[in-house]
XYZ file of C-alpha atoms in Angstrom:
628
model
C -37.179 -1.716 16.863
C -36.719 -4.636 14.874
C -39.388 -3.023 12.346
C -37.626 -0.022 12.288
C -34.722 -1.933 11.012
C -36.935 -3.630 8.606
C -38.162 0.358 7.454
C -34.960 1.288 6.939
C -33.634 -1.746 4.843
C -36.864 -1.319 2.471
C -36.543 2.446 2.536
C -32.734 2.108 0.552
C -32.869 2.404 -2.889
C -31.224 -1.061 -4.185
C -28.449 -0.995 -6.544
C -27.923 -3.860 -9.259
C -26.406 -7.468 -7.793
C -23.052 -7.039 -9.260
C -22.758 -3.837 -7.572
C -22.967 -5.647 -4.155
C -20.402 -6.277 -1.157
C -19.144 -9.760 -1.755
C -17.561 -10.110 1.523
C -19.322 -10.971 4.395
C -18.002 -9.129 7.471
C -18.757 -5.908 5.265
C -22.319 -4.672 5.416
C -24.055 -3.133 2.111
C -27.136 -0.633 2.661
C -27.105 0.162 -1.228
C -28.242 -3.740 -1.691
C -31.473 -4.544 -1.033
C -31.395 -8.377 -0.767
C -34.711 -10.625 -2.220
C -37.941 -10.634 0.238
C -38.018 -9.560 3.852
C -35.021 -8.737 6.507
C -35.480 -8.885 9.691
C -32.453 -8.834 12.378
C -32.675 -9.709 15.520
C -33.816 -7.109 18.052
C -30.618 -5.014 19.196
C -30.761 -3.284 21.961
C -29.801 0.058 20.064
C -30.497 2.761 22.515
C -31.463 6.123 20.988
C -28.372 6.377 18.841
C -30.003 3.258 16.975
C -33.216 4.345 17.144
C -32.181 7.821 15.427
C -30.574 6.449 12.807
C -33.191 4.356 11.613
C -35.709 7.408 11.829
C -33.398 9.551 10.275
C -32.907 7.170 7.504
C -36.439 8.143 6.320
C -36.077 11.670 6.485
C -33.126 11.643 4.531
C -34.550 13.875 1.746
C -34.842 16.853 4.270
C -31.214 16.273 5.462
C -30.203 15.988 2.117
C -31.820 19.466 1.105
C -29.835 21.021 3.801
C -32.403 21.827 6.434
C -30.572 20.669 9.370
C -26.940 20.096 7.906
C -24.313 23.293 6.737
C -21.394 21.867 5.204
C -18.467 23.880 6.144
C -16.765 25.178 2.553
C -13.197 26.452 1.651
C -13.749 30.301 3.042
C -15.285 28.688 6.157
C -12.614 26.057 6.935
C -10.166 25.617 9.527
C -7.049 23.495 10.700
C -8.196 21.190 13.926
C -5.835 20.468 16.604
C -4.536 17.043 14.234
C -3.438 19.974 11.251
C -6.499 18.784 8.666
C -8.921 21.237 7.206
C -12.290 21.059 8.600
C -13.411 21.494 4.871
C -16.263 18.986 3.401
C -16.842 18.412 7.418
C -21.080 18.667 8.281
C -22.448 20.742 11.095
C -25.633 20.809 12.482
C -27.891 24.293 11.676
C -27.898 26.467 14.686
C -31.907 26.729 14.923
C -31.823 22.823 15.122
C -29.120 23.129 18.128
C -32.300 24.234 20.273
C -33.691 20.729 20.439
C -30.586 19.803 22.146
C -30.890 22.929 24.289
C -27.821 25.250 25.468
C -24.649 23.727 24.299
C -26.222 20.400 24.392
C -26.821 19.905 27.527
C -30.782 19.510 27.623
C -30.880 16.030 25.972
C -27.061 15.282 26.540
C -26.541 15.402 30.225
C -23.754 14.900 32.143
C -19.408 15.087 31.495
C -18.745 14.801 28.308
C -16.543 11.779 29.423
C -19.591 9.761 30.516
C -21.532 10.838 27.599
C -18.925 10.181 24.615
C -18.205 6.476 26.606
C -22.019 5.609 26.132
C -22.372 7.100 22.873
C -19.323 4.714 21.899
C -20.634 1.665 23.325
C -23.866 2.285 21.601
C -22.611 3.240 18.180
C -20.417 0.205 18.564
C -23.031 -2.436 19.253
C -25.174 -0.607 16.263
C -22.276 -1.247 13.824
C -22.030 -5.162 15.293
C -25.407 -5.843 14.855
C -25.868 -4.482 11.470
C -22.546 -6.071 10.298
C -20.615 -2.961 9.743
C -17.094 -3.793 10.079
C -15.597 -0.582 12.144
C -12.411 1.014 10.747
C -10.050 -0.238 13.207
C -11.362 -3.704 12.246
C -10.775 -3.339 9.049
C -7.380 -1.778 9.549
C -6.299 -5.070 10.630
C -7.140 -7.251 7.557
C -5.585 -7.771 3.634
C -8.118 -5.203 2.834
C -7.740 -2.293 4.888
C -6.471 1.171 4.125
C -3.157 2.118 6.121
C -2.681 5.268 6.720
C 1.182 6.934 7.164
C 0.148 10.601 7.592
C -3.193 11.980 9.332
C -6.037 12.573 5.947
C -9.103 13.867 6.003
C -11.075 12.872 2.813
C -13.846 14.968 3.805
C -11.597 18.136 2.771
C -10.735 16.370 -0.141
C -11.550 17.711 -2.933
C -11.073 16.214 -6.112
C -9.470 12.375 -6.473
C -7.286 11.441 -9.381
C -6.407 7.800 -10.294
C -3.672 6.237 -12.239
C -4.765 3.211 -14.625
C -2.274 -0.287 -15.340
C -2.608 -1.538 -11.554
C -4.428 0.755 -10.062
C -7.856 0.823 -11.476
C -6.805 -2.181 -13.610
C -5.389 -4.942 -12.270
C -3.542 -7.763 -14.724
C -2.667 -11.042 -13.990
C 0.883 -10.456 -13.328
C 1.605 -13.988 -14.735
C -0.484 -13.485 -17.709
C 0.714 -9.339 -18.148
C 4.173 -9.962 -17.212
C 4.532 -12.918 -18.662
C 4.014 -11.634 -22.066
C 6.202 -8.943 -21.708
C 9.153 -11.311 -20.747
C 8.299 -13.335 -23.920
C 8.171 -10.304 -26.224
C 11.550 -8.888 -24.894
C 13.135 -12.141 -24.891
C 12.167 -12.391 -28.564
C 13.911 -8.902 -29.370
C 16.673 -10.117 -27.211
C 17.073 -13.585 -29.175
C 16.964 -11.442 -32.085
C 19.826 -9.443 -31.113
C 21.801 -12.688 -30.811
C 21.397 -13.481 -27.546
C 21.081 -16.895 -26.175
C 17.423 -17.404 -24.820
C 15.845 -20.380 -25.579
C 16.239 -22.662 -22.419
C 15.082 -19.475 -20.206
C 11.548 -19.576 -19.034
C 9.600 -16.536 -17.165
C 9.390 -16.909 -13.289
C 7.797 -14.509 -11.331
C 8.796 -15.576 -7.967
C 12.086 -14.847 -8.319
C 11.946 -10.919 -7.662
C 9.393 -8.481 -5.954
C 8.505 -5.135 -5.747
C 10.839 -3.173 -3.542
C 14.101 -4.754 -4.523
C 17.310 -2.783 -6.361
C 19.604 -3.461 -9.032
C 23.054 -3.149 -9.009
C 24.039 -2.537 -12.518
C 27.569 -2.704 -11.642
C 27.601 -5.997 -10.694
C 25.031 -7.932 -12.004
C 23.257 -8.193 -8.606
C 19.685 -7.639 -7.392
C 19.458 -6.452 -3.573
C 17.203 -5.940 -0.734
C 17.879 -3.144 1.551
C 16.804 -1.718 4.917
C 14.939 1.873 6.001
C 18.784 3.057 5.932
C 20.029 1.777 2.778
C 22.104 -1.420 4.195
C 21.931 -4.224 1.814
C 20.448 -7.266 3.819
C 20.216 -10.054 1.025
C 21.696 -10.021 -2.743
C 21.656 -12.346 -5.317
C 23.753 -12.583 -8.270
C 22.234 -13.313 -10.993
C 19.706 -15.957 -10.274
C 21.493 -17.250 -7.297
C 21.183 -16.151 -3.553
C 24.574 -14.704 -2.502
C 25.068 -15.991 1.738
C 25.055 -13.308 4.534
C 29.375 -13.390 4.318
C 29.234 -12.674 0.218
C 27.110 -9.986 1.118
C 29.736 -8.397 3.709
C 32.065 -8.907 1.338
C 30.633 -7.066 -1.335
C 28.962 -4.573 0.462
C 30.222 -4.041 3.657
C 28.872 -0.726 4.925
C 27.834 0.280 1.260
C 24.723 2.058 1.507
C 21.932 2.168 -1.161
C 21.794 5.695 -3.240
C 19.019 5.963 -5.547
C 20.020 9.011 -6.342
C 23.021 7.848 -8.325
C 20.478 6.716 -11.438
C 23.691 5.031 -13.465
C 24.393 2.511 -10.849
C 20.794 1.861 -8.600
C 17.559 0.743 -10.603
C 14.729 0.597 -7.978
C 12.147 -1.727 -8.927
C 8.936 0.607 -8.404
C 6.176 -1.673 -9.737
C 4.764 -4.875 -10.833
C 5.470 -3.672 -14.559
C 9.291 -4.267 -13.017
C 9.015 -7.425 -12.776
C 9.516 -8.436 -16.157
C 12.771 -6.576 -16.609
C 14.417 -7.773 -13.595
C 13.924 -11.395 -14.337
C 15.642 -10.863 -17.649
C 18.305 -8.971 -16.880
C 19.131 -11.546 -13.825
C 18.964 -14.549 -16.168
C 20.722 -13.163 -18.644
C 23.978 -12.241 -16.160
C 23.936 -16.059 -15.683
C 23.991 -16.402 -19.489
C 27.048 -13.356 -19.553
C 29.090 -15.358 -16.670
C 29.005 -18.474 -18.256
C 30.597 -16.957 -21.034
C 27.626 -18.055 -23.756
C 26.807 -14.572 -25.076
C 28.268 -14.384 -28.488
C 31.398 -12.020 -28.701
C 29.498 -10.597 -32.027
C 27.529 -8.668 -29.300
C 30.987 -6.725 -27.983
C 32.702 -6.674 -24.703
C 29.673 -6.253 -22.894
C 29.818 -5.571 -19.147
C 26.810 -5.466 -16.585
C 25.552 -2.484 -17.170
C 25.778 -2.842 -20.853
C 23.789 -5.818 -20.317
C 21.466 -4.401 -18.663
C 20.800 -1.661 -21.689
C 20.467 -4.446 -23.668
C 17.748 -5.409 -21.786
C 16.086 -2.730 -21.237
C 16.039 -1.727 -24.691
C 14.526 -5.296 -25.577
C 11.532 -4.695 -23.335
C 10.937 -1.478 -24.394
C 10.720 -2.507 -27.591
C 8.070 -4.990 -26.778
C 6.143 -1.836 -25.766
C 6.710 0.701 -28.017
C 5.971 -1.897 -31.234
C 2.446 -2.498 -29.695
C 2.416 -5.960 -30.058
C 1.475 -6.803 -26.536
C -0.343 -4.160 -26.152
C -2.570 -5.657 -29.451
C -2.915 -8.902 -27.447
C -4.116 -7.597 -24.348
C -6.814 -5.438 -26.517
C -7.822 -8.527 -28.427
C -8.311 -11.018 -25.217
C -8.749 -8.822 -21.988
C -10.465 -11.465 -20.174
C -6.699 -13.387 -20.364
C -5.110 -10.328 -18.649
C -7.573 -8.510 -16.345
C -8.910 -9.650 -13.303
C -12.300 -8.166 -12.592
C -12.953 -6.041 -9.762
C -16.812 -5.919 -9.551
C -16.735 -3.390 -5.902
C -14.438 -1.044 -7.677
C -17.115 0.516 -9.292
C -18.526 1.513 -6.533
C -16.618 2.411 -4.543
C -16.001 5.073 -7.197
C -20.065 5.724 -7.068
C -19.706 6.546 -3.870
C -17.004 8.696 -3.924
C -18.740 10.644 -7.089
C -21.999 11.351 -5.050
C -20.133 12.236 -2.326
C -19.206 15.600 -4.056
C -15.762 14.555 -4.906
C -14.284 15.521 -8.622
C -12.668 12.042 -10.162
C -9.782 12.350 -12.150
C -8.060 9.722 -14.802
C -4.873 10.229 -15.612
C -2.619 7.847 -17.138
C 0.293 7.342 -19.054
C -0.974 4.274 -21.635
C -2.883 5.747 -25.163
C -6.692 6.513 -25.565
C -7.349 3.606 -27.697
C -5.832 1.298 -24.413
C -7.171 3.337 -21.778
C -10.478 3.125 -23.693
C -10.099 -0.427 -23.668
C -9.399 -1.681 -20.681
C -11.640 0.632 -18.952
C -14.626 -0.262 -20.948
C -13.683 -3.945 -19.814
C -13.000 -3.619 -16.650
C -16.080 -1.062 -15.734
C -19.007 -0.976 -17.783
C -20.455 -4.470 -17.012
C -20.610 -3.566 -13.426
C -22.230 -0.437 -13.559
C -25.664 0.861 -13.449
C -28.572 2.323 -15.502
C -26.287 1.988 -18.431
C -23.500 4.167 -17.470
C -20.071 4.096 -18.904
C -16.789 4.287 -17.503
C -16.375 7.784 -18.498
C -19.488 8.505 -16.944
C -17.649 8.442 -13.782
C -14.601 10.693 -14.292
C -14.909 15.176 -14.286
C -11.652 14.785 -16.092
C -9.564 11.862 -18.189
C -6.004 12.606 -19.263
C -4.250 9.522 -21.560
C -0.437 9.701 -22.588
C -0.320 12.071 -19.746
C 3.806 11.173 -19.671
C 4.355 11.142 -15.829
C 6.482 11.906 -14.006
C 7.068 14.848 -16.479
C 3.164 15.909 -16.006
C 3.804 16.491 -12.408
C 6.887 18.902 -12.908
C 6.275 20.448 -16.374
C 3.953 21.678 -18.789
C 3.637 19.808 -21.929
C 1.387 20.576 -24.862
C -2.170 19.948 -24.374
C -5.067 18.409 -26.987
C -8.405 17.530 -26.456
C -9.229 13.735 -28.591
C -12.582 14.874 -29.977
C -13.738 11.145 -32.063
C -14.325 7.869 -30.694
C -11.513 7.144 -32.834
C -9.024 9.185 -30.999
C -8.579 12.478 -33.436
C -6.687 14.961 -31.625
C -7.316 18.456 -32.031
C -4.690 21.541 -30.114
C -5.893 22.895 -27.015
C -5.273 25.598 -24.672
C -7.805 25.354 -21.729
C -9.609 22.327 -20.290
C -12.631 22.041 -19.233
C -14.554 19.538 -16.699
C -16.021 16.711 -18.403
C -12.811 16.877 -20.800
C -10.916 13.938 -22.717
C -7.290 14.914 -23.463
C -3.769 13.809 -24.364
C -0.464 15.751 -22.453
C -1.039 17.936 -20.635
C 0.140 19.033 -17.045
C -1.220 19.008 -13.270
C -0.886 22.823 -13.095
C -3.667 22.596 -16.342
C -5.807 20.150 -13.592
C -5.545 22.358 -11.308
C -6.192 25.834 -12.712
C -9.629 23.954 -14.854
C -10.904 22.970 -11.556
C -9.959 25.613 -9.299
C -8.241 22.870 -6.415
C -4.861 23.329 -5.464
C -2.430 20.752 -3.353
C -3.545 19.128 -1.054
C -7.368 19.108 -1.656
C -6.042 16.714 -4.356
C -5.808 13.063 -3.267
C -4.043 11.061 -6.112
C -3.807 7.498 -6.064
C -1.070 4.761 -8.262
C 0.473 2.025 -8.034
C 4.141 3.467 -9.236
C 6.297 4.792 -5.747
C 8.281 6.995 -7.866
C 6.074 8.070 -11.173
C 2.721 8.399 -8.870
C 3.654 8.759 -5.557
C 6.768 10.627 -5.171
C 6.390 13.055 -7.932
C 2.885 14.563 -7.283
C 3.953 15.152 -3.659
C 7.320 16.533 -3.750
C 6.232 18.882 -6.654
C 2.499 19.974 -6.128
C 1.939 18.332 -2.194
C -1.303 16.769 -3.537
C -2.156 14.162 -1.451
C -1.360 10.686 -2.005
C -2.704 6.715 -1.826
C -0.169 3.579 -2.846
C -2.023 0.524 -4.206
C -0.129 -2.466 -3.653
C -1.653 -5.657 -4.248
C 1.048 -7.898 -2.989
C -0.012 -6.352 0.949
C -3.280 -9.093 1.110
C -0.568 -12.006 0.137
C 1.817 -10.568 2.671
C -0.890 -9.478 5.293
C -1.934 -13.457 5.477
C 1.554 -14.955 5.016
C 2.342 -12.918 8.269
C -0.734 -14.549 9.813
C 0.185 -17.780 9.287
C 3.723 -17.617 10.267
C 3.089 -16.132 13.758
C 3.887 -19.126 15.872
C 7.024 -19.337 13.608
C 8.260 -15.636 15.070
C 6.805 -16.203 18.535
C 9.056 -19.014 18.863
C 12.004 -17.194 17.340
C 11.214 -14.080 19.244
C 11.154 -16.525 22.071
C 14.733 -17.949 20.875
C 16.304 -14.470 20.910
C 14.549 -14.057 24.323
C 16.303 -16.627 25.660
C 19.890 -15.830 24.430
C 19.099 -12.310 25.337
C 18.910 -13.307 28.946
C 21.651 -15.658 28.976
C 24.265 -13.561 27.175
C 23.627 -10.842 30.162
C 24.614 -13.032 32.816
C 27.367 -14.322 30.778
C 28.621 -10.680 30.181
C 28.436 -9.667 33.900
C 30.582 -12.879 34.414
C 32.958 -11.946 32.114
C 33.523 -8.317 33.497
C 34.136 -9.712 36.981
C 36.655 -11.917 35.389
C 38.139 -9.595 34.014
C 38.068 -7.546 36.938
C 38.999 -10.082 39.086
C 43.005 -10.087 36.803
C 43.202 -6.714 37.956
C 42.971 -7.143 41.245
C 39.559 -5.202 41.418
C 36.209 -6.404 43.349
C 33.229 -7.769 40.689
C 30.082 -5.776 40.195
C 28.122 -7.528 43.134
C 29.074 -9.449 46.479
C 27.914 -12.336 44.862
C 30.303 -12.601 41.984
C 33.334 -11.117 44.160
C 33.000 -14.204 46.358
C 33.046 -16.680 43.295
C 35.846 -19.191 43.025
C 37.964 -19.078 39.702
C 36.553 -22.980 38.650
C 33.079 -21.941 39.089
C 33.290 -18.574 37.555
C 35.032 -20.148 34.824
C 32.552 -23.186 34.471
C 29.529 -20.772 34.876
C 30.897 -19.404 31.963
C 31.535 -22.273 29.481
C 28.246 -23.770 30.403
C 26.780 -20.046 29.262
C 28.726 -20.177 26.079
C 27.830 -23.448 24.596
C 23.902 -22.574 25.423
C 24.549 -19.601 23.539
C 26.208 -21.143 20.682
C 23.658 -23.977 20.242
C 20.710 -21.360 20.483
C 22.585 -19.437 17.660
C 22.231 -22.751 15.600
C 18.445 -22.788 16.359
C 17.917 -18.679 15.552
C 20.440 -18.627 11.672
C 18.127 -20.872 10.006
C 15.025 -19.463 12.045
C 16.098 -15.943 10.725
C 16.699 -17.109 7.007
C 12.885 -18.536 6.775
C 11.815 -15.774 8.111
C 9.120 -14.269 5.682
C 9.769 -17.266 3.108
C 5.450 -17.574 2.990
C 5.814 -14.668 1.010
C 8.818 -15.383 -0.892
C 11.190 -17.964 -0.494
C 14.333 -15.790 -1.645
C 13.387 -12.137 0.042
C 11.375 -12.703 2.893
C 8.597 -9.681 3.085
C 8.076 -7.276 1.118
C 7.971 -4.575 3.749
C 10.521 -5.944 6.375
C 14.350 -6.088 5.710
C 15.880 -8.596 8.370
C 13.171 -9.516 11.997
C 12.838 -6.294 13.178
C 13.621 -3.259 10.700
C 11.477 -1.733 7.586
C 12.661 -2.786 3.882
C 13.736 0.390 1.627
C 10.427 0.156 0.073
C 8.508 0.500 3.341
C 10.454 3.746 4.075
C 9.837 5.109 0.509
C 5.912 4.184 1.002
C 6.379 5.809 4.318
C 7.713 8.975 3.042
C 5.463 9.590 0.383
C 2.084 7.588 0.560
C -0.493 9.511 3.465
C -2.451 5.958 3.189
C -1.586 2.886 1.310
C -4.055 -0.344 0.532
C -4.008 -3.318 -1.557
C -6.327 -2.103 -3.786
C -9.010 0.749 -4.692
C -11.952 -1.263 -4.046
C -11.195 -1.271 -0.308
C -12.316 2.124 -0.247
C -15.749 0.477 0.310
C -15.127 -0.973 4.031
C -14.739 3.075 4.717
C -16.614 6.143 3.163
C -15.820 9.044 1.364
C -16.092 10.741 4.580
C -13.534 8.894 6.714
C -10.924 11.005 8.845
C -7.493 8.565 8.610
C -5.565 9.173 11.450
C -1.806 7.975 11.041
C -0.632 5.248 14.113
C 1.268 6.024 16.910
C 4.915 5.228 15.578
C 6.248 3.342 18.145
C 9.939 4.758 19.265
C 12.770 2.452 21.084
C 12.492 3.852 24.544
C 8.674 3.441 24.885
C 7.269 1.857 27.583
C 3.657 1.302 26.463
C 1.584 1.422 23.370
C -1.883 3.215 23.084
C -2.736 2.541 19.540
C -5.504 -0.212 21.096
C -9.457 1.103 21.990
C -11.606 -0.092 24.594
C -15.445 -0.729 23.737
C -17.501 -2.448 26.230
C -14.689 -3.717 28.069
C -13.298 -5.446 25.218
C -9.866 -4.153 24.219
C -9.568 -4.266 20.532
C -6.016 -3.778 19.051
C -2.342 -4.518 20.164
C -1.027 -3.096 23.304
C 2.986 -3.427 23.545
């Protein structure tokens, strides 16, 4: 067996080093390492055995001898509501060799057979280092999924660009912004020149107030859970003031600025430094009775500035190495995806002479047999002005010179480069409607949101701040066992301090208490009893505020999590990820730990009154997962 394994290593055709899986719980088959492998002899069973033997008749497969795959006209809905398109069948002249139904070589329940057929598959995956999905799942690089996809019906994939495919240096990117739009502000007349950029002091998720100068945090519901004025924290009672019962609307645009990405970043640190600068009464009265949401047009308009002038932008072009951090599996994982029959999109709101850029930077040097980034893509749209190019039609024109000369045009066509544009256009060039369309940003709103409410494409959520927050929830789990325990604790007590309260107050109206027990208590010891209750209930209370506050302050100091709101509820960001996002990862490149032919099922959403959890799997009498 152990040759077999040997076979089937040497029988892969090896892709370029830099094309490799750099991390080491994730197995590579398109990387043929230097000299001889040899693994230990498994004990595979026939499931191993055929896998290795089938690796070298691949070509046969591959022509479609023994495999149908089941197209559009053919497809179904299975009993989860996915299309059955893209999924492989076996011919039915090679169903003989398995005899009626299967049951010549596959004898026995079903039950018995799938259990062995498990255990066997999962030992082949451990012993050739194949991480298995639920494994990955539960690590800063896994793909979570909120609503059941199929990516075997999938179609055609389109990606956004700025922090999706590319990813900047937020410190670097951002950083630069903030500089830029603080120069246009100082220019203005503002005062800026003791301020200095720091990106810890907001993340993605939070809203602000442009009434009032403040930036929040709110739950699933729209409850504001922590605030801060402008660069200070406001305390859980300035919050109730403020706020009370005042729930979040980000409907009402005017007032509620949701801060979608990391290109938000910038903005919000300005506009929250410079509402210190306002209250200390230091802005020149030159610049007019300004209130906070004046200020914050000032602001904005500073920034944008910075953009539209194209100085940063000039920068980042000159020294990309300063700004982008190299992804050398992205590539890829986009390979794979490609020869996996799936159409690959670009579509992007930044110019062709930035796209072109950044892409050539970010791709080319990773890729093989001198391919280029466009190499990749069926279809790449620049200045494609979402959200607008997921609700409207805007004129379309095809860039033509390396240069970027535009020319009118009224049809695409695969292989296209154009400017404008709309998704109806995508759509109607490659004949693939809704949700055979997976589309995949980094923007909740622009990305997300828009292509699903409008067109029901299907939709991915890169967030890169998940792998910080995935390990900073690692590390702080004795922290919320013991203040799980804490809460526990009072939990317990303030029930029996409750029942002894009700027999009290029973007891002054001349009625019997709940039980025998408390009914034949004296006044002095029911009254003791009680006290003795209350001060372990207030001192536990001075163990669980402080607890609470820390809570999530690996991630950041001032918010806590970026997906939590408070120990137990989502943040307002979760719920919009939620709502929109079928699956949501850190980044692309974690499409590798999976293939293009992975069936995401959503988890079991765990509701208040249930008693038990089954999200966890059994393999060889291991469970693997969390049972609650």
């Amino acid at each position: 067996m152990a040759d077999s394994i040997e076979l089937l290593f040497n029988s892969l055709p090896a892709r370029p080093q830099s094309l490799a899986r750099t991390r080491s719980h994730v197995w590579n088959p398109l990387f043929k390492p230097p000299g001889v492998v040899r693994l230990p002899e498994p004990r595979l069973g026939k499931r191993g055995a055929a896998l290795c033997c089938g690796a070298l008749d691949s070509k046969k497969a591959a022509e479609g001898d023994v495999f149908s795959v089941t197209s559009s006209s053919k497809s179904v809905v299975d009993y989860l509501g996915e299309s059955t398109k893209g999924d492989l069948n076996v011919k039915e002249e090679h169903l003989e060799a398995f005899g009626v139904d299967g049951q010549a070589t596959l004898d026995g329940p079903i039950e018995e057979i799938a259990w062995k057929e498990a255990q066997e598959a999962d030992t082949l995956l451990n012993k050739l280092g194949i991480a298995d999905p639920l494994s990955v799942r539960h690590s800063p690089h896994g793909i979570f999924c909120s609503r059941t996809l199929n990516l075997r019906s999938i179609s055609a994939i389109g990606y956004d660009m700025d922090y999706t495919l590319v990813h900047y240096n937020v410190m670097a990117w951002e950083g630069r912004a903030y500089d830029y739009g603080m120069a246009n502000l100082k220019g203005m007349g503002f005062p800026v020149d003791d301020l200095k950029f720091d990106p810890d002091l907001v993340i993605r998720g939070l809203i602000m107030d442009k009434e009032k100068g403040n930036l929040v945090k709110a739950d699933r519901f729209g409850y504001i859970k922590r605030a801060m004025h402008g660069t200070k924290m406001l305390s859980t009672r300035e919050v109730s003031e403020i706020y009370g019962r005042e729930l979040v609307d980000l409907r009402k645009e005017s007032r509620w600025e949701f801060l979608n990405t990391l290109f938000s970043v910038s903005e919000a640190v300005m506009y929250m430094q410079m509402v210190d600068k306002l209250d200390q009464g230091v802005v020149p009265v030159e610049l007019g009775p300004l209130d906070y949401k004046g200020l914050f047009k000032a602001v904005s308009k500073a920034l944008f500035r910075a953009h539209v002038e194209g100085q940063l932008k000039s920068e980042i072009m000159a020294e990309p190495e300063r700004f982008v951090e190299p992804d050398p599996e992205l590539p890829l994982a986009l390979l794979d995806q490609k020869e996996a029959g799936k159409r690959l999109l670009l579509i992007t709101n930044s110019d062709y002479h930035y796209t072109n850029k950044m892409m050539h930077h970010a791709f080319n040097r990773f890729l093989p047999n001198d391919m280029g980034w466009r190499d990749l893509f069926d279809m790449v749209i620049v200045s494609a002005r979402k959200p607008e190019f997921f609700q409207m039609s805007h004129p379309l024109y095809e860039i033509v010179t390396s240069d970027g000369l535009m020319r009118p045009c009224f049809k695409a066509r695969s292989g296209g480069l154009y400017s404008g544009g709309s998704a109806q256009m995508v759509e109607k060039c490659l004949d693939i409607h809704g949700d055979e369309i997976l589309y995949v940003g980094d923007h909740i709103f622009t990305d997300v949101s828009q292509s699903k409410v409008h067109l029901r494409w299907r939709t991915a959520l890169i967030c890169r701040e998940l792998e910080d927050e995935f390990n900073a929830l690692i590390r702080s789990h004795s922290h919320k066992s013991a203040l799980v325990q804490f809460i526990q604790q009072k939990e317990i007590v303030g029930d029996l301090f409750n029942q002894l309260r009700l027999a009290l107050q029973r007891r002054t109206h001349s009625r019997p208490a709940q039980t025998l027990a408390a009914t034949n208590m004296d006044d002095q010891e029911l009254t003791e009893s009680m006290q003795k209750l209350l001060i372990v209930m207030q001192r536990l209370d001075q163990k669980i505020a402080p607890m609470l506050e820390a809570d999530g302050e690996l991630f950041n100091k001032r918010w806590g999590y970026l997906s939590r709101a408070g120990l137990w509820d989502k943040s307002h960001l979760m719920r919009q990820i939620e709502k929109y996002a079928d699956i949501y990862t850190s980044r692309v490149s974690n499409f590798l730990h999976y293939t293009p032919f992975m069936y995401f099922r959503s988890q079991e959403q765990t509701l208040a009154h249930d008693a038990h959890s089954y999200s966890s799997r059994e393999i060889n009498g291991v469970a693997v997962g969390d049972v609650r």
